[in-house]
Short mmCIF file of N, CA and C in Angstrom, two decimals:
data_model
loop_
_atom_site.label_atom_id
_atom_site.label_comp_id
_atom_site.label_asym_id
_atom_site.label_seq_id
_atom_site.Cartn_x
_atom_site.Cartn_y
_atom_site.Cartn_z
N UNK Z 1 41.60 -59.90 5.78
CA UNK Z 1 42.97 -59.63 6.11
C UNK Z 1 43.50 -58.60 5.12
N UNK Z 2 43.85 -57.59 5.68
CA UNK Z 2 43.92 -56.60 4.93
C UNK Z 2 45.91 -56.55 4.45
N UNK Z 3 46.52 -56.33 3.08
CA UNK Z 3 47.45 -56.01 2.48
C UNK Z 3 48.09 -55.00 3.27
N UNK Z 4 49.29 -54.65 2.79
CA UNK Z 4 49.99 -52.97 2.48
C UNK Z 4 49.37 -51.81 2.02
N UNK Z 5 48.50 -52.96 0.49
CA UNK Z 5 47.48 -51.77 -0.19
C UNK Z 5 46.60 -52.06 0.08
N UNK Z 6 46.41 -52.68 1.02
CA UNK Z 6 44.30 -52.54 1.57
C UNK Z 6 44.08 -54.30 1.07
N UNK Z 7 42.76 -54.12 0.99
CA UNK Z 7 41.94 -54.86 0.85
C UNK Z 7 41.62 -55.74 -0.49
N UNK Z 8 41.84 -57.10 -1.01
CA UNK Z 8 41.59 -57.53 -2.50
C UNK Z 8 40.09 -57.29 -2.32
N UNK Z 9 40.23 -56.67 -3.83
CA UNK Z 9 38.52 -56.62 -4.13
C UNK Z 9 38.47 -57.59 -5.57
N UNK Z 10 37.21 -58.79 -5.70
CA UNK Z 10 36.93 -59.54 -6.77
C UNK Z 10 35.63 -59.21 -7.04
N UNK Z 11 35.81 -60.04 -8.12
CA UNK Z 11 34.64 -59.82 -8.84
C UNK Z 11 34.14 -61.37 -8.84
N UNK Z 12 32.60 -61.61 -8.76
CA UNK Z 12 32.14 -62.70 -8.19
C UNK Z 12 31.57 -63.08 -8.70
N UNK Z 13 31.09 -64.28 -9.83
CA UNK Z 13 30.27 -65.15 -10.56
C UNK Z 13 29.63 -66.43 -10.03
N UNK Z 14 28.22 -66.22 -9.71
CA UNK Z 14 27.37 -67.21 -8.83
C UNK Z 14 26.54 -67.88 -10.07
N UNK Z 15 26.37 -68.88 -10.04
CA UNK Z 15 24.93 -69.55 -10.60
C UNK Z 15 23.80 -68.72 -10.62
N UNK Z 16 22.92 -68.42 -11.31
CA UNK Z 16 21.43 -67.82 -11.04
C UNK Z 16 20.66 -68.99 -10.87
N UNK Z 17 19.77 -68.40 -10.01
CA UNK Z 17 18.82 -69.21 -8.84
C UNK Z 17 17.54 -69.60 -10.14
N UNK Z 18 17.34 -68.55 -10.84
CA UNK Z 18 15.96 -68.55 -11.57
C UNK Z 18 16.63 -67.98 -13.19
N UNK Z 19 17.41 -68.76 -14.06
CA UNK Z 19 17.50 -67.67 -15.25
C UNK Z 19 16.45 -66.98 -16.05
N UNK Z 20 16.72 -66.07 -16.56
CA UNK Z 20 15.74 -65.41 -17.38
C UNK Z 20 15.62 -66.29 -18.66
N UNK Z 21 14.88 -66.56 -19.36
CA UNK Z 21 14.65 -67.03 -20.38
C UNK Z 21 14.75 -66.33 -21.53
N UNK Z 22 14.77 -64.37 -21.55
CA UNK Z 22 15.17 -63.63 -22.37
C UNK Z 22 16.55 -63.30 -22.73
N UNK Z 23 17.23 -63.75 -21.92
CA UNK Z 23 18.53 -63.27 -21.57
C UNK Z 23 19.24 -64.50 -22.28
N UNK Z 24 20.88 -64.54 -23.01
CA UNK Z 24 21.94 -65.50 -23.63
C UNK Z 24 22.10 -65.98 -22.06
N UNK Z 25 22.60 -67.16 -22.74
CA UNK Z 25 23.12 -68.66 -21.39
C UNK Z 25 24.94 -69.20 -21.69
N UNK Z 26 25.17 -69.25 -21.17
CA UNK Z 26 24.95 -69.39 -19.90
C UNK Z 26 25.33 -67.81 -19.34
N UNK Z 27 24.67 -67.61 -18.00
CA UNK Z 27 24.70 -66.22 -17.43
C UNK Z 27 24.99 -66.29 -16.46
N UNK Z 28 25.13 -65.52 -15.54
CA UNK Z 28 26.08 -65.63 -13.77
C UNK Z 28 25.50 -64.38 -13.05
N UNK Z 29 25.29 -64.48 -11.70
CA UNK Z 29 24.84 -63.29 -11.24
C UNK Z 29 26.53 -62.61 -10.75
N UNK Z 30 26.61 -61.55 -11.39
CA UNK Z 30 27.84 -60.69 -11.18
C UNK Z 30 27.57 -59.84 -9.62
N UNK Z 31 28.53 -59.84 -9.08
CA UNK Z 31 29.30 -59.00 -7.98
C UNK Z 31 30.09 -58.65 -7.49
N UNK Z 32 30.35 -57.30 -6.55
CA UNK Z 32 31.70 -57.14 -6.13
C UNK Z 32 32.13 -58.21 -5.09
N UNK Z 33 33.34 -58.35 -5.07
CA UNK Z 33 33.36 -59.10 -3.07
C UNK Z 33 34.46 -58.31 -2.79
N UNK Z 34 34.50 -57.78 -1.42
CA UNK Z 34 36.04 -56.95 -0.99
C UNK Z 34 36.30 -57.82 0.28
N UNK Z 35 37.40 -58.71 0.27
CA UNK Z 35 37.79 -59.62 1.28
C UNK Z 35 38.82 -59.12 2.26
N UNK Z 36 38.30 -58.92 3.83
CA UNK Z 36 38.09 -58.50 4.73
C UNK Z 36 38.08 -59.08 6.20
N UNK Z 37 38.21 -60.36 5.97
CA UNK Z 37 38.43 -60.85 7.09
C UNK Z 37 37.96 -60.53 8.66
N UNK Z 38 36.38 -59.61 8.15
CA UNK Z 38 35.98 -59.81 9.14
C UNK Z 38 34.73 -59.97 10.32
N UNK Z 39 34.17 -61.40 9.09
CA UNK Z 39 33.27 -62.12 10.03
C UNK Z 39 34.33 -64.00 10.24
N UNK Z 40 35.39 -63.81 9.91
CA UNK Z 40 36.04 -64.65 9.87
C UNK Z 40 36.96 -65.24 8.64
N UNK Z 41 37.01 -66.40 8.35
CA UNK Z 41 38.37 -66.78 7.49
C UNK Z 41 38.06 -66.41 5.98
N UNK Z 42 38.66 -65.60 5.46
CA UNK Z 42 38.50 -65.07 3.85
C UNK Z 42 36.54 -64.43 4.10
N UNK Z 43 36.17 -63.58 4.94
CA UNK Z 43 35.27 -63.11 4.66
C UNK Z 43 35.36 -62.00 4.44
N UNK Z 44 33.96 -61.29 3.98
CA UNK Z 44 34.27 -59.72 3.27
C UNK Z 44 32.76 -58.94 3.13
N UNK Z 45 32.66 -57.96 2.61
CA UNK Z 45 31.37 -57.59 1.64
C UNK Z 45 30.97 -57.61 0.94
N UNK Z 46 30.10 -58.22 0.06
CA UNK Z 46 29.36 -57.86 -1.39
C UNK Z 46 28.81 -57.02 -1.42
N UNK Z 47 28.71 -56.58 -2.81
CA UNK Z 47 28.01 -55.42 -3.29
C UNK Z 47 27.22 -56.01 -4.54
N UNK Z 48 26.15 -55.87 -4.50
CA UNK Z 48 25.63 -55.88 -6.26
C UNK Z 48 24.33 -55.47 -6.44
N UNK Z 49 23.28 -55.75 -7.49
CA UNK Z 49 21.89 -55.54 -7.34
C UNK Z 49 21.67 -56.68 -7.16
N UNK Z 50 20.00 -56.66 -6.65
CA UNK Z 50 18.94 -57.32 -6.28
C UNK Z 50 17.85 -57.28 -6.94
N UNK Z 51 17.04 -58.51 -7.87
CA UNK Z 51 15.67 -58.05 -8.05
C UNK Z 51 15.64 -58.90 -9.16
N UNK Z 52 14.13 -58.27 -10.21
CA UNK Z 52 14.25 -58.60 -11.45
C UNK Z 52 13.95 -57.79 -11.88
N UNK Z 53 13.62 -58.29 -13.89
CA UNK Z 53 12.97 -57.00 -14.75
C UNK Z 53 12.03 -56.83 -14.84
N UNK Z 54 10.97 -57.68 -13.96
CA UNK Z 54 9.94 -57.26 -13.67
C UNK Z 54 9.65 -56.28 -12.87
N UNK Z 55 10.16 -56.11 -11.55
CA UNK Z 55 9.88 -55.59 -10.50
C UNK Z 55 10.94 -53.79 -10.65
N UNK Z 56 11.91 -54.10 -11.23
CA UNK Z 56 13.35 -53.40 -11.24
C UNK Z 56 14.77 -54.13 -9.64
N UNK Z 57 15.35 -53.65 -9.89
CA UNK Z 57 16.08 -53.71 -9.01
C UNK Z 57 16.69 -53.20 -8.14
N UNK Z 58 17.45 -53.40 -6.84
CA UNK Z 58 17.63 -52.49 -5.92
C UNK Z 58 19.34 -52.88 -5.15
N UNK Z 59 19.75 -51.51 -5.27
CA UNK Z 59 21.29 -52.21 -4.77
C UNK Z 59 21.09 -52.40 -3.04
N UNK Z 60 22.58 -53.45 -3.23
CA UNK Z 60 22.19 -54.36 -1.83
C UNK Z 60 24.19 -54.34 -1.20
N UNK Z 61 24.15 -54.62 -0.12
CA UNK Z 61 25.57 -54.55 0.45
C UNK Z 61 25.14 -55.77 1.86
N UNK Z 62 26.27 -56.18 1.81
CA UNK Z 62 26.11 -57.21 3.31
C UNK Z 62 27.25 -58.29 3.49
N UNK Z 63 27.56 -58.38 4.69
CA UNK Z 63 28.81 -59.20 5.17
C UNK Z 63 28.60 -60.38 5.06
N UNK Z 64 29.43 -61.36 4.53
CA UNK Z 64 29.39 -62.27 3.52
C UNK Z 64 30.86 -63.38 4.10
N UNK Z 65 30.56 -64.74 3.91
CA UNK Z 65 31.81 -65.57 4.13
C UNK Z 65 32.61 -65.66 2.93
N UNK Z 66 33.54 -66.86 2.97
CA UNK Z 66 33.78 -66.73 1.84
C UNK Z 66 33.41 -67.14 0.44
N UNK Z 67 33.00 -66.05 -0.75
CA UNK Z 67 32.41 -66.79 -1.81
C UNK Z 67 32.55 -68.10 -2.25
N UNK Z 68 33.52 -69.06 -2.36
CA UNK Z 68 34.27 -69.86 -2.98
C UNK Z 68 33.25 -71.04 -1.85
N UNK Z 69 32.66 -70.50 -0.89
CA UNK Z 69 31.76 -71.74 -0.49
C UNK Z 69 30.61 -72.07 -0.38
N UNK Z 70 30.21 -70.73 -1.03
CA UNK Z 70 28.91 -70.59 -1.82
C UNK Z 70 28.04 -72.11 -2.89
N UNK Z 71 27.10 -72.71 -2.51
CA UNK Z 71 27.00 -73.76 -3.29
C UNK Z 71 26.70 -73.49 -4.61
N UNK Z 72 26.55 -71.77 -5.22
CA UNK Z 72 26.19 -71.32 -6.36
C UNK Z 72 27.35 -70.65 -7.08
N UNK Z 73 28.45 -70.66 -6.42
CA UNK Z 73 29.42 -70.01 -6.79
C UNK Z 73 30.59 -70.86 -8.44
N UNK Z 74 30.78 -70.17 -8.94
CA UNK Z 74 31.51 -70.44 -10.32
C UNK Z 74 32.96 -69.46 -10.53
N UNK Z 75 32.94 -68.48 -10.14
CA UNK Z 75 34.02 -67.89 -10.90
C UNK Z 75 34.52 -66.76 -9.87
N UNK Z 76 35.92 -66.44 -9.34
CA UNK Z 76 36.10 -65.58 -8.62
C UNK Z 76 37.33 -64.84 -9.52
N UNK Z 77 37.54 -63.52 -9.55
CA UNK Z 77 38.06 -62.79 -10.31
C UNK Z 77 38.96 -61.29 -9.32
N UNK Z 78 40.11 -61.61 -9.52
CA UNK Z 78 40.97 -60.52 -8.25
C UNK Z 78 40.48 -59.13 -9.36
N UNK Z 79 40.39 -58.32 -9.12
CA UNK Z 79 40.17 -57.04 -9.56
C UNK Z 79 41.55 -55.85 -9.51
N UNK Z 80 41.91 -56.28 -7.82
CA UNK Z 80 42.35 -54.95 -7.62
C UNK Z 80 42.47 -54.60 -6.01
N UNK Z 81 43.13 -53.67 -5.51
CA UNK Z 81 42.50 -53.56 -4.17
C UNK Z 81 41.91 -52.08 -3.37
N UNK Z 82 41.18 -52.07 -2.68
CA UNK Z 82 41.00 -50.69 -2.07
C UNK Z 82 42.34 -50.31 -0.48
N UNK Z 83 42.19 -48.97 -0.35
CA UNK Z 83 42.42 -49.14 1.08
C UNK Z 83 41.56 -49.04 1.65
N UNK Z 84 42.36 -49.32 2.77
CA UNK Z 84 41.28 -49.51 4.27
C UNK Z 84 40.71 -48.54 4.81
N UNK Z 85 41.23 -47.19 4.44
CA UNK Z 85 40.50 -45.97 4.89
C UNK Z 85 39.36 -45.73 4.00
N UNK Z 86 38.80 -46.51 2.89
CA UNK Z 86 38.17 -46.35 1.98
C UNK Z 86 36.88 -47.31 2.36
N UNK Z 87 37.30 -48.59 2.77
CA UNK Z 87 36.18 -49.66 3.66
C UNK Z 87 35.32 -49.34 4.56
N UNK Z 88 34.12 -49.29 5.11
CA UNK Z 88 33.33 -49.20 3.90
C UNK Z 88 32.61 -48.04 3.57
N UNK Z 89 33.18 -47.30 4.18
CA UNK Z 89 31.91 -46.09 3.40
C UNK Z 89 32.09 -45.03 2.34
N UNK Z 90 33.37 -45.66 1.97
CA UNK Z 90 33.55 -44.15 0.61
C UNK Z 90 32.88 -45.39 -0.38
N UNK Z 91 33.05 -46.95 -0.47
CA UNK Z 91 32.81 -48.10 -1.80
C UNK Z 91 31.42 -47.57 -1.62
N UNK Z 92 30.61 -47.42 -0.09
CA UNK Z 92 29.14 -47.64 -0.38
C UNK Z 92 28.57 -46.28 -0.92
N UNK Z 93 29.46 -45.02 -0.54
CA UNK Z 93 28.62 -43.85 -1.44
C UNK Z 93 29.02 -43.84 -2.79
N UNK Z 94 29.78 -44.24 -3.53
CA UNK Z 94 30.04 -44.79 -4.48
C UNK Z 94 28.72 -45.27 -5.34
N UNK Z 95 28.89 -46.75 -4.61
CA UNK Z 95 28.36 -47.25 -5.40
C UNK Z 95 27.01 -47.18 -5.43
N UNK Z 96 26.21 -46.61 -4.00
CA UNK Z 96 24.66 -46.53 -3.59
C UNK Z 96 24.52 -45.28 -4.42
N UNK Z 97 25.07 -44.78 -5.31
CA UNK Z 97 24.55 -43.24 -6.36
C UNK Z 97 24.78 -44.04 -7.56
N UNK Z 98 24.97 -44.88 -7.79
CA UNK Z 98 25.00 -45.16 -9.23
C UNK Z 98 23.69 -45.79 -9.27
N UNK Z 99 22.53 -45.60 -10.30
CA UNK Z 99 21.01 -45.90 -10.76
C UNK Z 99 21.21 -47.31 -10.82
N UNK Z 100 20.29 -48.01 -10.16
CA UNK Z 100 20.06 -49.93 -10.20
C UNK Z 100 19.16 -50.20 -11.52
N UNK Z 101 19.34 -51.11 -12.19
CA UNK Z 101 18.64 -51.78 -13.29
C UNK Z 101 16.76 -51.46 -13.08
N UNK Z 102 16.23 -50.47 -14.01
CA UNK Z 102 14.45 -50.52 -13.40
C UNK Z 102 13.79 -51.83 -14.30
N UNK Z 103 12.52 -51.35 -13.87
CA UNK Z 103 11.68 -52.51 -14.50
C UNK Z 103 12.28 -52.18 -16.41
N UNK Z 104 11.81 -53.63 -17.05
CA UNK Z 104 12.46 -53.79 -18.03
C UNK Z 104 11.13 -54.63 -19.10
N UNK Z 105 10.69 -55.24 -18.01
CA UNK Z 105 9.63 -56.26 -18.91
C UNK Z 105 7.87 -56.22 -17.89
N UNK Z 106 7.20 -56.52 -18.27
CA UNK Z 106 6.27 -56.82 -17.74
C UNK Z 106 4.74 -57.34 -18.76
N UNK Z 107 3.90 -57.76 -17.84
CA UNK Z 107 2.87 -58.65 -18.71
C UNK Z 107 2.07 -58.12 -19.70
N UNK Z 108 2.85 -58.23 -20.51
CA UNK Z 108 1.39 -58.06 -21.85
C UNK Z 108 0.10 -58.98 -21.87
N UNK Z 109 -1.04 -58.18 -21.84
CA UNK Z 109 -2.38 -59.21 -22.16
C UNK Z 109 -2.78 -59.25 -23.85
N UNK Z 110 -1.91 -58.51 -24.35
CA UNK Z 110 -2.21 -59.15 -25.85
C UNK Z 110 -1.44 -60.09 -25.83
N UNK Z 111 -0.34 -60.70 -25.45
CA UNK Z 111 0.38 -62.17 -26.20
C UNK Z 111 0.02 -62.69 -24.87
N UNK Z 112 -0.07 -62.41 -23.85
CA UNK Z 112 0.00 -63.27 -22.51
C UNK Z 112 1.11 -64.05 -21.80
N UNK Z 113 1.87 -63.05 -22.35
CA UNK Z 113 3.10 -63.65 -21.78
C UNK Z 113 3.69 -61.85 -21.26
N UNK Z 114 5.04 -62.40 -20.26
CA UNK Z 114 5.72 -61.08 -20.02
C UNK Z 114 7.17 -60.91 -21.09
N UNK Z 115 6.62 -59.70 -21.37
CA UNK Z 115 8.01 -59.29 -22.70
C UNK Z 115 8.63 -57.85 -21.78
N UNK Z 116 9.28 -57.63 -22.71
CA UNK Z 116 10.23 -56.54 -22.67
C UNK Z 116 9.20 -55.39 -23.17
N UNK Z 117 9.69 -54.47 -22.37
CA UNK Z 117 8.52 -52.65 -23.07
C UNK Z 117 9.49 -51.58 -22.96
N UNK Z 118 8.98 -51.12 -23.71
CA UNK Z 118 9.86 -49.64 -23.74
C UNK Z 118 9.17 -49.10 -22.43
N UNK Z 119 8.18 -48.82 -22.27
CA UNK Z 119 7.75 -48.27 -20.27
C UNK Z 119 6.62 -49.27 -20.02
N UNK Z 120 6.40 -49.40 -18.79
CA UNK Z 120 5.39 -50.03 -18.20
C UNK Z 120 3.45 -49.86 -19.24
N UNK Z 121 3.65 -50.96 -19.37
CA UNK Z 121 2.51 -50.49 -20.48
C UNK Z 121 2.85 -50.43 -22.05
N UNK Z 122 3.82 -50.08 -22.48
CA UNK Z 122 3.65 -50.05 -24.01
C UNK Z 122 5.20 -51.10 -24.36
N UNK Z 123 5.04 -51.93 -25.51
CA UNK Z 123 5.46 -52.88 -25.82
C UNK Z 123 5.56 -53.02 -27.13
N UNK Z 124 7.23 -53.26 -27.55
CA UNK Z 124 7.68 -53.49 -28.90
C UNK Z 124 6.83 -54.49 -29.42
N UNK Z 125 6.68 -53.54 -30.53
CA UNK Z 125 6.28 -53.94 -31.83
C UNK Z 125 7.20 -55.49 -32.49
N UNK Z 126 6.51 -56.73 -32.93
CA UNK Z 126 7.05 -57.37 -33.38
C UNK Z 126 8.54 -56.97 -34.73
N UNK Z 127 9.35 -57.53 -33.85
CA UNK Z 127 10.59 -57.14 -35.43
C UNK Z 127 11.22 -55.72 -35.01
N UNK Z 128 10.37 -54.95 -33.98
CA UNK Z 128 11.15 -53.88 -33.39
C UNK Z 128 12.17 -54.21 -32.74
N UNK Z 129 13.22 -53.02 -32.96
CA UNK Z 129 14.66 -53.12 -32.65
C UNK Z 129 14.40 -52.83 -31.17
N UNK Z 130 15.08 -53.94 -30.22
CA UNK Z 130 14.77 -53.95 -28.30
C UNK Z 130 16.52 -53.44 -27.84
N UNK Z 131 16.53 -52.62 -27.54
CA UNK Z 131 17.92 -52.55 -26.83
C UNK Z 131 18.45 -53.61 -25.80
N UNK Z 132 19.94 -53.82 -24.95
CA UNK Z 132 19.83 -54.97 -24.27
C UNK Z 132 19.24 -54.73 -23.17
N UNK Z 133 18.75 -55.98 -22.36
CA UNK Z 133 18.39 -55.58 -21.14
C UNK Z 133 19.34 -55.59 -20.10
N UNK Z 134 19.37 -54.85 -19.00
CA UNK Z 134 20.44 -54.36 -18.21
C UNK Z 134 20.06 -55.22 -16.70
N UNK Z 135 21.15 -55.97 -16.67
CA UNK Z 135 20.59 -56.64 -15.27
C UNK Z 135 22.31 -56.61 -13.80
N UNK Z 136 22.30 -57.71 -13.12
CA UNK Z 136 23.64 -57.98 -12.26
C UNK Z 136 25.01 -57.23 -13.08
N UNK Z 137 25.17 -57.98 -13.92
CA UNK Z 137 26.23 -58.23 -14.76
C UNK Z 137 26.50 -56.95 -15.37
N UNK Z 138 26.17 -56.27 -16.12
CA UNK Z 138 25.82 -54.88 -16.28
C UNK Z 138 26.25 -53.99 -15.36
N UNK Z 139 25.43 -53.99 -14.21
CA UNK Z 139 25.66 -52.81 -13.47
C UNK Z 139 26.76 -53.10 -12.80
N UNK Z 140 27.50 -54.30 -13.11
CA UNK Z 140 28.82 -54.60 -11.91
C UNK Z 140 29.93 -54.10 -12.96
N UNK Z 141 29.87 -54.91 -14.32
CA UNK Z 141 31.23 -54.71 -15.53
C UNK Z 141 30.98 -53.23 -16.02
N UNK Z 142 30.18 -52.56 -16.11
CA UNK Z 142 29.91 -51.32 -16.93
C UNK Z 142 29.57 -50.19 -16.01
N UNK Z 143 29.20 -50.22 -14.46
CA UNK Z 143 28.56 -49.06 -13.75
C UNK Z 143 29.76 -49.31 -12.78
N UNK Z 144 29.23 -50.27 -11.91
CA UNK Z 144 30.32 -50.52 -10.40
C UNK Z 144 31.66 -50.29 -10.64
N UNK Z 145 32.03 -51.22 -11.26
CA UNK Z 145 33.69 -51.47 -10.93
C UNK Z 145 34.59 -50.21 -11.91
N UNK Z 146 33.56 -49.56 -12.93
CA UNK Z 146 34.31 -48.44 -13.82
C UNK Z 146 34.39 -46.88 -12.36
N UNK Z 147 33.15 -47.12 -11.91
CA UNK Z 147 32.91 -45.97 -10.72
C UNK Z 147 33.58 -45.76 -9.63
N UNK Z 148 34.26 -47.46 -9.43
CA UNK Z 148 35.29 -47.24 -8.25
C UNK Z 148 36.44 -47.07 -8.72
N UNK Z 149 36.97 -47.50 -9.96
CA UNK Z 149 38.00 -47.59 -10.89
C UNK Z 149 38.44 -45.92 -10.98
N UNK Z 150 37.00 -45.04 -11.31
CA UNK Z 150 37.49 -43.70 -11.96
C UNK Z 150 37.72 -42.73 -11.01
N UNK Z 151 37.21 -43.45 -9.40
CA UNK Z 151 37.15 -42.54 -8.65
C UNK Z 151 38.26 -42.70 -7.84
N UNK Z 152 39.02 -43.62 -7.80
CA UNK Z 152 40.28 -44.08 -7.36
C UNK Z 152 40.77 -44.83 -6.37
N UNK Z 153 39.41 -45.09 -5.82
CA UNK Z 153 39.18 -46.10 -4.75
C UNK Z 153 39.52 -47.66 -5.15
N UNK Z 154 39.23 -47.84 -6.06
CA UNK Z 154 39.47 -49.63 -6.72
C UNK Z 154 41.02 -49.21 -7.59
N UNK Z 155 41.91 -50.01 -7.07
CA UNK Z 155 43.33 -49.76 -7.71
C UNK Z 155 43.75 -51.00 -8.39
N UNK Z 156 43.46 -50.66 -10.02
CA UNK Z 156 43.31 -52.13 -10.37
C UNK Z 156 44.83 -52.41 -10.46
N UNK Z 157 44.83 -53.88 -10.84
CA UNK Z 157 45.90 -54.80 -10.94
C UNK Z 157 46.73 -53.89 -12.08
N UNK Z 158 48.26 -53.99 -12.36
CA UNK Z 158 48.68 -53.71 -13.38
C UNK Z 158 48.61 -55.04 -14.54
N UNK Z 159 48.41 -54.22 -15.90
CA UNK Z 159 47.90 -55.33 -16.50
C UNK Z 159 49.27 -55.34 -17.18
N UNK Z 160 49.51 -57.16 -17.55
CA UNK Z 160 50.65 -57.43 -18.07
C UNK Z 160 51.32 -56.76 -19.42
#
């Protein structure tokens, strides 16, 4: 159901299905939701990545009910809103050009376990300084929502 000014867009905190074990806890898989009303009552689109740091990840978009009945769902967050002349295809060129999280970790056969590497194949040195790893959460607080923010499409809330 769309506003005066368009559309609320949130920001969406789910349970993770599988946490990483490298990663601080508790953690949430981050996403956009732009509520839309229209596969029915409070439905909308998500936006976020897909994947892991093994594999890398890949951005994903798809019509969605409402989060809040999600059995993984934790935290819903108003952002802001778009207009409707903006739904959906200026959010998706947007956001489908911004780079998805790549591979990050994979199996070392010297420890036998999967760590973190600087590229596929070579792997910090014990006590070497690891930058963070970049996953959901990341590309939604620091890539997504700054990209729709700067481009003028996401009109955030005025802050108090």
């Amino acid at each position: 159901m769309s506003t005066t000014a368009g559309y609320p867009v949130y920001r969406i905190e789910n349970k993770m299905t599988m946490p990483d074990p490298d990663m601080p806890t508790p953690r949430y898989h981050n996403m956009i939701f732009i509520e839309t009303w229209e596969d029915g009552y409070k439905s909308g689109r998500t936006y976020h990545v897909i994947g892991d740091m093994v594999t890398g990840m890949t951005y994903n978009t798809r019509i969605d009910q409402d989060p809040e009945l999600d059995k993984m769902f934790v935290a819903k967050h108003l952002l802001g809103t778009i207009n409707v002349s903006d739904y959906p295809d200026r959010v998706n060129e947007i956001l489908e050009a911004l780079p998805a999280p790549g591979k990050q970790k994979s199996f070392n056969v010297k420890t036998m376990r999967t760590e973190q590497h600087k590229s596929p194949g070579v792997f910090y040195e014990p006590g070497e300084e690891r930058p963070p790893m970049v996953k959901c959460t990341e590309w939604t607080l620091n890539q997504a929502i700054p990209a729709l923010v700067d481009s003028g499409v996401l009109i955030k809330l005025m802050e108090p």
